[in-house]
Amino acid sequence: KHPLSIEIEGSRLDSRRRSLASQPNTITAQTQSEEGRNTELPPPHGEVRLERTPSAFGREQGPEGRAGSLLGNGARPPRGGKDNMSACPISPAPTYEQYQQVLLLGEADFSFARALARELADTGKETFRSMEITATEYGNETDIANRYYGSDFNSLVESMISLMRLGVKEIMCGLNARQLGQPSCTCKRWDDRTKGWKDPSPFWNDRTKFDLIVFNFPHSDQAGRAAKLVRALFKQIRICVDDGRLPPAIVLEMRLRLPSGTNIRSLYKHEEAAEESQFELIGTWPSDLKRWERLGYQHKWTRRDATCRDIGLRSQVWRWKPITRSA
């Protein structure tokens, strides 16, 4: 090359070197991780970037449909998808033979209590037949008669008599699940001798022992009320567990409906409520409404004595138990 061109190129190189030296030091090195993936080196100045990894939503269930802890220790199931149920372990149906004292909340017309009592009467298993059922409803006797028995109090009385004959241990009205853990929690008990309702009395007594609580389709016509009800129920059960009124192994079961096109969690916020009160998920099951319909259960709207069966068919059964708190 001509000596002049060599001198010009050298001058350009020196200029580039000075320009690079004046810029901040940037490191973009990469290293190979153990799995063979490229992993960016941590940035300088002690800054740490954390990569969030979704927690596993459940483990493989055993023969009874039970799953491992899904909500314990602050773990949260992954979000996303229409209802995200595809990631949740599913077994054929929940079982009841292992329970002896069952509390039914929000029974409305008491048709689920009737269906469960018929199931007990039909089964050949002695352990199942020895189950004692306590059926309760939030409304008073007038509400129940007006909403579900066409304002016919005689029909309501006949229904209560038939329930007792089926083997239901106790029937109560006026029980507010939002106050289950409070000293002021009262109810009216059905008196099978007088064929009427006793005066209000404390719900809890020395004979009140339960190992399963069932609340089917806790819903309200007002937006957001269902989530508040579910949250309050978890809190009240936790109070009763902590003060010894309920055993540490108490199981809470809910049937939660899934209207078309709506995320079930946005309706009930039951996962958040369970985590807040320190409950862990035992398992979930698809809708078993047809099973109970064959035994007389009718899923109805609270304020209108009309079926909402189609909504109930798009539902799941959920079970939780309290997480044992460290002393």
CSV table of N, CA and C in Angstrom, one decimal, residues 79-199:
chain,number,residue,atom,x,y,z
A,79,ARG,N,-51.5,-19.3,37.7
A,79,ARG,CA,-52.7,-18.7,37.1
A,79,ARG,C,-52.7,-19.0,35.6
A,80,GLY,N,-53.8,-18.6,34.9
A,80,GLY,CA,-53.8,-18.6,33.5
A,80,GLY,C,-54.7,-19.7,32.9
A,81,GLY,N,-55.1,-19.5,31.7
A,81,GLY,CA,-56.1,-20.4,31.1
A,81,GLY,C,-57.5,-20.1,31.5
A,82,LYS,N,-58.4,-20.8,31.0
A,82,LYS,CA,-59.8,-20.5,31.3
A,82,LYS,C,-60.2,-20.7,32.7
A,83,ASP,N,-59.9,-21.8,33.2
A,83,ASP,CA,-60.2,-22.1,34.7
A,83,ASP,C,-59.0,-22.8,35.3
A,84,ASN,N,-58.0,-23.1,34.5
A,84,ASN,CA,-56.7,-23.7,35.0
A,84,ASN,C,-56.9,-25.0,35.7
A,85,MET,N,-58.1,-25.7,35.5
A,85,MET,CA,-58.3,-26.9,36.1
A,85,MET,C,-57.6,-28.1,35.5
A,86,SER,N,-57.0,-27.9,34.3
A,86,SER,CA,-56.3,-29.0,33.7
A,86,SER,C,-55.1,-29.4,34.4
A,87,ALA,N,-54.5,-28.4,35.2
A,87,ALA,CA,-53.3,-28.7,35.9
A,87,ALA,C,-53.6,-29.3,37.3
A,88,CYS,N,-54.9,-29.3,37.7
A,88,CYS,CA,-55.2,-29.8,39.0
A,88,CYS,C,-55.5,-31.3,39.0
A,89,PRO,N,-55.0,-32.1,40.0
A,89,PRO,CA,-55.2,-33.5,40.0
A,89,PRO,C,-56.7,-33.9,40.2
A,90,ILE,N,-57.2,-34.8,39.4
A,90,ILE,CA,-58.6,-35.1,39.4
A,90,ILE,C,-58.7,-36.6,39.7
A,91,SER,N,-59.6,-37.0,40.6
A,91,SER,CA,-60.0,-38.4,40.8
A,91,SER,C,-61.4,-38.6,40.5
A,92,PRO,N,-61.9,-39.9,40.4
A,92,PRO,CA,-63.3,-40.1,39.9
A,92,PRO,C,-64.4,-39.4,40.8
A,93,ALA,N,-64.3,-39.5,42.1
A,93,ALA,CA,-65.4,-38.9,43.0
A,93,ALA,C,-64.9,-38.9,44.4
A,94,PRO,N,-65.4,-37.9,45.2
A,94,PRO,CA,-65.0,-37.9,46.6
A,94,PRO,C,-65.7,-39.0,47.4
A,95,THR,N,-65.0,-39.5,48.4
A,95,THR,CA,-65.6,-40.5,49.2
A,95,THR,C,-66.0,-40.0,50.6
A,96,TYR,N,-66.9,-40.7,51.3
A,96,TYR,CA,-67.5,-40.2,52.5
A,96,TYR,C,-67.4,-41.2,53.7
A,97,GLU,N,-67.0,-42.5,53.3
A,97,GLU,CA,-67.1,-43.5,54.3
A,97,GLU,C,-66.2,-43.2,55.6
A,98,GLN,N,-65.2,-42.4,55.4
A,98,GLN,CA,-64.2,-42.1,56.5
A,98,GLN,C,-64.7,-41.1,57.5
A,99,TYR,N,-65.9,-40.5,57.3
A,99,TYR,CA,-66.4,-39.5,58.2
A,99,TYR,C,-67.6,-40.0,59.0
A,100,GLN,N,-67.6,-39.5,60.2
A,100,GLN,CA,-68.6,-39.9,61.2
A,100,GLN,C,-69.6,-38.8,61.6
A,101,GLN,N,-69.1,-37.5,61.6
A,101,GLN,CA,-69.9,-36.4,62.1
A,101,GLN,C,-69.9,-35.3,61.0
A,102,VAL,N,-71.0,-35.1,60.3
A,102,VAL,CA,-71.0,-34.2,59.1
A,102,VAL,C,-71.9,-33.0,59.4
A,103,LEU,N,-71.4,-31.8,59.2
A,103,LEU,CA,-72.1,-30.6,59.3
A,103,LEU,C,-72.4,-30.0,57.9
A,104,LEU,N,-73.7,-29.9,57.6
A,104,LEU,CA,-74.1,-29.3,56.3
A,104,LEU,C,-74.5,-27.9,56.5
A,105,LEU,N,-73.9,-26.9,55.8
A,105,LEU,CA,-74.2,-25.5,55.9
A,105,LEU,C,-75.0,-25.0,54.7
A,106,GLY,N,-75.8,-24.0,54.9
A,106,GLY,CA,-76.5,-23.4,53.8
A,106,GLY,C,-77.3,-24.3,53.0
A,107,GLU,N,-78.2,-25.2,53.7
A,107,GLU,CA,-78.9,-26.2,53.0
A,107,GLU,C,-80.1,-25.8,52.2
A,108,ALA,N,-80.6,-24.6,52.4
A,108,ALA,CA,-81.7,-24.1,51.6
A,108,ALA,C,-83.0,-25.0,51.9
A,109,ASP,N,-83.3,-25.9,51.0
A,109,ASP,CA,-84.5,-26.7,51.1
A,109,ASP,C,-84.2,-28.1,51.8
A,110,PHE,N,-82.9,-28.3,52.2
A,110,PHE,CA,-82.5,-29.5,52.9
A,110,PHE,C,-82.5,-30.7,52.0
A,111,SER,N,-82.5,-30.5,50.7
A,111,SER,CA,-82.5,-31.6,49.7
A,111,SER,C,-81.2,-32.4,49.7
A,112,PHE,N,-80.0,-31.7,49.9
A,112,PHE,CA,-78.8,-32.4,50.0
A,112,PHE,C,-78.7,-33.3,51.2
A,113,ALA,N,-79.2,-32.8,52.3
A,113,ALA,CA,-79.2,-33.6,53.5
A,113,ALA,C,-80.1,-34.9,53.3
A,114,ARG,N,-81.2,-34.7,52.6
A,114,ARG,CA,-82.0,-35.9,52.2
A,114,ARG,C,-81.3,-36.9,51.4
A,115,ALA,N,-80.6,-36.4,50.4
A,115,ALA,CA,-79.8,-37.2,49.4
A,115,ALA,C,-78.7,-38.0,50.2
A,116,LEU,N,-78.0,-37.3,51.0
A,116,LEU,CA,-76.9,-37.9,51.8
A,116,LEU,C,-77.5,-39.0,52.7
A,117,ALA,N,-78.6,-38.7,53.4
A,117,ALA,CA,-79.3,-39.6,54.3
A,117,ALA,C,-79.7,-40.9,53.5
A,118,ARG,N,-80.3,-40.7,52.3
A,118,ARG,CA,-80.7,-41.8,51.5
A,118,ARG,C,-79.5,-42.7,51.1
A,119,GLU,N,-78.4,-42.0,50.8
A,119,GLU,CA,-77.1,-42.7,50.5
A,119,GLU,C,-76.7,-43.6,51.6
A,120,LEU,N,-76.8,-43.1,52.9
A,120,LEU,CA,-76.5,-43.8,54.0
A,120,LEU,C,-77.4,-45.0,54.2
A,121,ALA,N,-78.7,-44.8,54.0
A,121,ALA,CA,-79.6,-45.9,54.2
A,121,ALA,C,-79.4,-47.0,53.1
A,122,ASP,N,-79.0,-46.6,51.9
A,122,ASP,CA,-78.9,-47.6,50.8
A,122,ASP,C,-77.6,-48.4,50.9
A,123,THR,N,-76.5,-47.8,51.5
A,123,THR,CA,-75.2,-48.5,51.5
A,123,THR,C,-75.2,-49.7,52.5
A,124,GLY,N,-74.4,-50.6,52.1
A,124,GLY,CA,-74.2,-51.8,53.0
A,124,GLY,C,-73.1,-51.6,54.0
A,125,LYS,N,-72.3,-50.5,53.9
A,125,LYS,CA,-71.2,-50.4,54.8
A,125,LYS,C,-71.6,-49.8,56.1
A,126,GLU,N,-71.3,-50.5,57.2
A,126,GLU,CA,-71.7,-50.1,58.5
A,126,GLU,C,-71.0,-48.8,58.9
A,127,THR,N,-69.7,-48.6,58.5
A,127,THR,CA,-69.0,-47.4,58.9
A,127,THR,C,-69.7,-46.2,58.3
A,128,PHE,N,-70.2,-46.3,57.1
A,128,PHE,CA,-70.9,-45.2,56.4
A,128,PHE,C,-72.3,-45.0,57.0
A,129,ARG,N,-73.0,-46.1,57.4
A,129,ARG,CA,-74.3,-46.0,57.9
A,129,ARG,C,-74.3,-45.3,59.3
A,130,SER,N,-73.2,-45.4,60.0
A,130,SER,CA,-73.1,-44.8,61.3
A,130,SER,C,-72.9,-43.3,61.3
A,131,MET,N,-72.7,-42.7,60.1
A,131,MET,CA,-72.5,-41.3,60.0
A,131,MET,C,-73.7,-40.5,60.6
A,132,GLU,N,-73.4,-39.4,61.3
A,132,GLU,CA,-74.4,-38.6,61.9
A,132,GLU,C,-74.4,-37.2,61.1
A,133,ILE,N,-75.6,-36.8,60.7
A,133,ILE,CA,-75.7,-35.6,59.8
A,133,ILE,C,-76.4,-34.5,60.6
A,134,THR,N,-75.8,-33.3,60.6
A,134,THR,CA,-76.4,-32.1,61.2
A,134,THR,C,-76.6,-31.2,60.0
A,135,ALA,N,-77.9,-30.9,59.7
A,135,ALA,CA,-78.3,-30.1,58.5
A,135,ALA,C,-78.7,-28.7,59.0
A,136,THR,N,-78.1,-27.7,58.4
A,136,THR,CA,-78.4,-26.3,58.8
A,136,THR,C,-78.7,-25.4,57.6
A,137,GLU,N,-79.5,-24.3,57.9
A,137,GLU,CA,-79.8,-23.3,56.9
A,137,GLU,C,-79.7,-21.9,57.5
A,138,TYR,N,-79.3,-20.9,56.7
A,138,TYR,CA,-79.1,-19.6,57.2
A,138,TYR,C,-80.5,-18.9,57.5
A,139,GLY,N,-81.5,-19.1,56.5
A,139,GLY,CA,-82.8,-18.5,56.7
A,139,GLY,C,-83.5,-19.1,57.9
A,140,ASN,N,-84.5,-18.3,58.3
A,140,ASN,CA,-85.4,-18.8,59.4
A,140,ASN,C,-86.5,-19.7,58.8
A,141,GLU,N,-87.4,-20.2,59.7
A,141,GLU,CA,-88.4,-21.1,59.3
A,141,GLU,C,-89.4,-20.4,58.3
A,142,THR,N,-89.6,-19.1,58.4
A,142,THR,CA,-90.5,-18.4,57.5
A,142,THR,C,-89.8,-18.3,56.1
A,143,ASP,N,-88.6,-17.9,56.1
A,143,ASP,CA,-87.8,-17.8,54.9
A,143,ASP,C,-87.8,-19.2,54.1
A,144,ILE,N,-87.6,-20.2,54.8
A,144,ILE,CA,-87.5,-21.6,54.2
A,144,ILE,C,-88.9,-21.9,53.6
A,145,ALA,N,-89.9,-21.7,54.4
A,145,ALA,CA,-91.3,-22.1,53.9
A,145,ALA,C,-91.6,-21.2,52.7
A,146,ASN,N,-91.3,-19.9,52.7
A,146,ASN,CA,-91.7,-19.0,51.6
A,146,ASN,C,-90.9,-19.3,50.3
A,147,ARG,N,-89.6,-19.6,50.5
A,147,ARG,CA,-88.7,-19.8,49.3
A,147,ARG,C,-88.8,-21.1,48.7
A,148,TYR,N,-89.0,-22.2,49.5
A,148,TYR,CA,-88.8,-23.5,48.9
A,148,TYR,C,-90.1,-24.4,49.1
A,149,TYR,N,-91.1,-23.9,49.9
A,149,TYR,CA,-92.3,-24.8,50.1
A,149,TYR,C,-93.5,-24.0,49.7
A,150,GLY,N,-93.4,-23.0,48.9
A,150,GLY,CA,-94.6,-22.3,48.4
A,150,GLY,C,-95.4,-21.7,49.5
A,151,SER,N,-94.7,-21.2,50.6
A,151,SER,CA,-95.3,-20.6,51.8
A,151,SER,C,-96.3,-21.6,52.5
A,152,ASP,N,-96.1,-22.9,52.2
A,152,ASP,CA,-96.9,-23.9,52.9
A,152,ASP,C,-96.1,-24.5,54.1
A,153,PHE,N,-96.5,-24.0,55.3
A,153,PHE,CA,-95.7,-24.5,56.5
A,153,PHE,C,-96.0,-25.9,56.8
A,154,ASN,N,-97.1,-26.5,56.4
A,154,ASN,CA,-97.4,-27.9,56.6
A,154,ASN,C,-96.4,-28.7,55.8
A,155,SER,N,-96.2,-28.3,54.5
A,155,SER,CA,-95.2,-29.0,53.7
A,155,SER,C,-93.8,-29.0,54.3
A,156,LEU,N,-93.4,-27.9,54.9
A,156,LEU,CA,-92.1,-27.8,55.6
A,156,LEU,C,-92.1,-28.7,56.7
A,157,VAL,N,-93.1,-28.8,57.5
A,157,VAL,CA,-93.1,-29.7,58.7
A,157,VAL,C,-93.0,-31.1,58.2
A,158,GLU,N,-93.8,-31.5,57.2
A,158,GLU,CA,-93.7,-32.9,56.7
A,158,GLU,C,-92.3,-33.2,56.2
A,159,SER,N,-91.7,-32.2,55.6
A,159,SER,CA,-90.3,-32.5,55.1
A,159,SER,C,-89.3,-32.7,56.2
A,160,MET,N,-89.5,-31.9,57.3
A,160,MET,CA,-88.6,-32.0,58.5
A,160,MET,C,-88.8,-33.4,59.1
A,161,ILE,N,-90.1,-33.8,59.2
A,161,ILE,CA,-90.4,-35.1,59.8
A,161,ILE,C,-89.7,-36.3,59.0
A,162,SER,N,-89.9,-36.2,57.7
A,162,SER,CA,-89.3,-37.2,56.9
A,162,SER,C,-87.8,-37.2,57.0
A,163,LEU,N,-87.1,-36.1,57.1
A,163,LEU,CA,-85.7,-36.0,57.2
A,163,LEU,C,-85.3,-36.7,58.5
A,164,MET,N,-85.9,-36.5,59.6
A,164,MET,CA,-85.6,-37.2,60.9
A,164,MET,C,-85.8,-38.7,60.8
A,165,ARG,N,-86.8,-39.1,60.1
A,165,ARG,CA,-87.1,-40.5,59.9
A,165,ARG,C,-86.0,-41.2,59.0
A,166,LEU,N,-85.4,-40.4,58.1
A,166,LEU,CA,-84.3,-40.9,57.3
A,166,LEU,C,-83.0,-41.1,58.1
A,167,GLY,N,-83.0,-40.5,59.3
A,167,GLY,CA,-81.8,-40.6,60.2
A,167,GLY,C,-80.9,-39.4,60.3
A,168,VAL,N,-81.4,-38.2,59.9
A,168,VAL,CA,-80.7,-37.0,60.1
A,168,VAL,C,-80.7,-36.7,61.6
A,169,LYS,N,-79.5,-36.4,62.2
A,169,LYS,CA,-79.4,-36.3,63.6
A,169,LYS,C,-80.0,-35.0,64.1
A,170,GLU,N,-79.7,-33.9,63.5
A,170,GLU,CA,-80.3,-32.6,63.9
A,170,GLU,C,-80.5,-31.7,62.7
A,171,ILE,N,-81.6,-30.9,62.8
A,171,ILE,CA,-81.9,-29.9,61.7
A,171,ILE,C,-82.0,-28.5,62.4
A,172,MET,N,-81.4,-27.6,61.8
A,172,MET,CA,-81.3,-26.2,62.4
A,172,MET,C,-81.6,-25.2,61.3
A,173,CYS,N,-82.2,-24.1,61.7
A,173,CYS,CA,-82.3,-22.9,60.8
A,173,CYS,C,-81.8,-21.7,61.6
A,174,GLY,N,-81.6,-20.6,60.8
A,174,GLY,CA,-81.1,-19.4,61.4
A,174,GLY,C,-79.6,-19.5,61.8
A,175,LEU,N,-78.8,-20.4,61.2
A,175,LEU,CA,-77.4,-20.5,61.5
A,175,LEU,C,-76.6,-19.7,60.5
A,176,ASN,N,-75.9,-18.7,60.9
A,176,ASN,CA,-75.1,-17.8,60.1
A,176,ASN,C,-73.6,-18.4,60.0
A,177,ALA,N,-73.2,-18.9,58.9
A,177,ALA,CA,-71.9,-19.5,58.8
A,177,ALA,C,-70.8,-18.4,59.0
A,178,ARG,N,-71.1,-17.1,58.8
A,178,ARG,CA,-70.1,-16.1,59.0
A,178,ARG,C,-69.8,-15.8,60.4
A,179,GLN,N,-70.6,-16.4,61.3
A,179,GLN,CA,-70.4,-16.3,62.8
A,179,GLN,C,-70.1,-17.6,63.5
A,180,LEU,N,-69.7,-18.6,62.7
A,180,LEU,CA,-69.6,-19.9,63.2
A,180,LEU,C,-68.6,-20.0,64.4
A,181,GLY,N,-67.6,-19.1,64.4
A,181,GLY,CA,-66.6,-19.2,65.5
A,181,GLY,C,-66.9,-18.2,66.6
A,182,GLN,N,-68.0,-17.5,66.5
A,182,GLN,CA,-68.2,-16.4,67.5
A,182,GLN,C,-69.1,-17.0,68.7
A,183,PRO,N,-68.9,-16.5,69.9
A,183,PRO,CA,-69.8,-16.9,71.0
A,183,PRO,C,-71.2,-16.6,70.8
A,184,SER,N,-71.5,-15.6,70.0
A,184,SER,CA,-72.9,-15.2,69.7
A,184,SER,C,-73.6,-16.1,68.6
A,185,CYS,N,-72.9,-17.1,68.2
A,185,CYS,CA,-73.5,-18.0,67.1
A,185,CYS,C,-74.7,-18.8,67.7
A,186,THR,N,-75.9,-18.5,67.2
A,186,THR,CA,-77.1,-19.2,67.7
A,186,THR,C,-77.8,-19.8,66.5
A,187,CYS,N,-78.8,-20.6,66.8
A,187,CYS,CA,-79.7,-21.2,65.8
A,187,CYS,C,-81.0,-21.7,66.4
A,188,LYS,N,-81.9,-22.1,65.6
A,188,LYS,CA,-83.1,-22.7,66.1
A,188,LYS,C,-83.1,-24.2,65.7
A,189,ARG,N,-83.3,-25.1,66.6
A,189,ARG,CA,-83.3,-26.5,66.4
A,189,ARG,C,-84.7,-27.1,66.2
A,190,TRP,N,-84.8,-28.0,65.3
A,190,TRP,CA,-86.1,-28.7,65.1
A,190,TRP,C,-86.3,-29.6,66.2
A,191,ASP,N,-87.5,-29.6,66.7
A,191,ASP,CA,-88.0,-30.5,67.8
A,191,ASP,C,-88.9,-31.5,67.3
A,192,ASP,N,-88.4,-32.7,67.2
A,192,ASP,CA,-89.2,-33.8,66.5
A,192,ASP,C,-90.4,-34.2,67.4
A,193,ARG,N,-90.3,-33.9,68.7
A,193,ARG,CA,-91.4,-34.3,69.6
A,193,ARG,C,-92.6,-33.4,69.4
A,194,THR,N,-92.3,-32.1,69.3
A,194,THR,CA,-93.4,-31.1,69.2
A,194,THR,C,-93.7,-30.8,67.7
A,195,LYS,N,-92.8,-31.3,66.8
A,195,LYS,CA,-93.0,-31.0,65.4
A,195,LYS,C,-92.9,-29.5,65.1
A,196,GLY,N,-92.0,-28.8,65.8
A,196,GLY,CA,-91.8,-27.4,65.6
A,196,GLY,C,-90.4,-27.0,65.9
A,197,TRP,N,-90.1,-25.7,65.8
A,197,TRP,CA,-88.8,-25.2,66.1
A,197,TRP,C,-88.6,-24.7,67.5
A,198,LYS,N,-87.5,-25.0,68.1
A,198,LYS,CA,-87.3,-24.5,69.5
A,198,LYS,C,-86.8,-23.0,69.4
A,199,ASP,N,-86.8,-22.4,70.6
A,199,ASP,CA,-86.3,-21.0,70.7
A,199,ASP,C,-84.8,-21.0,70.3
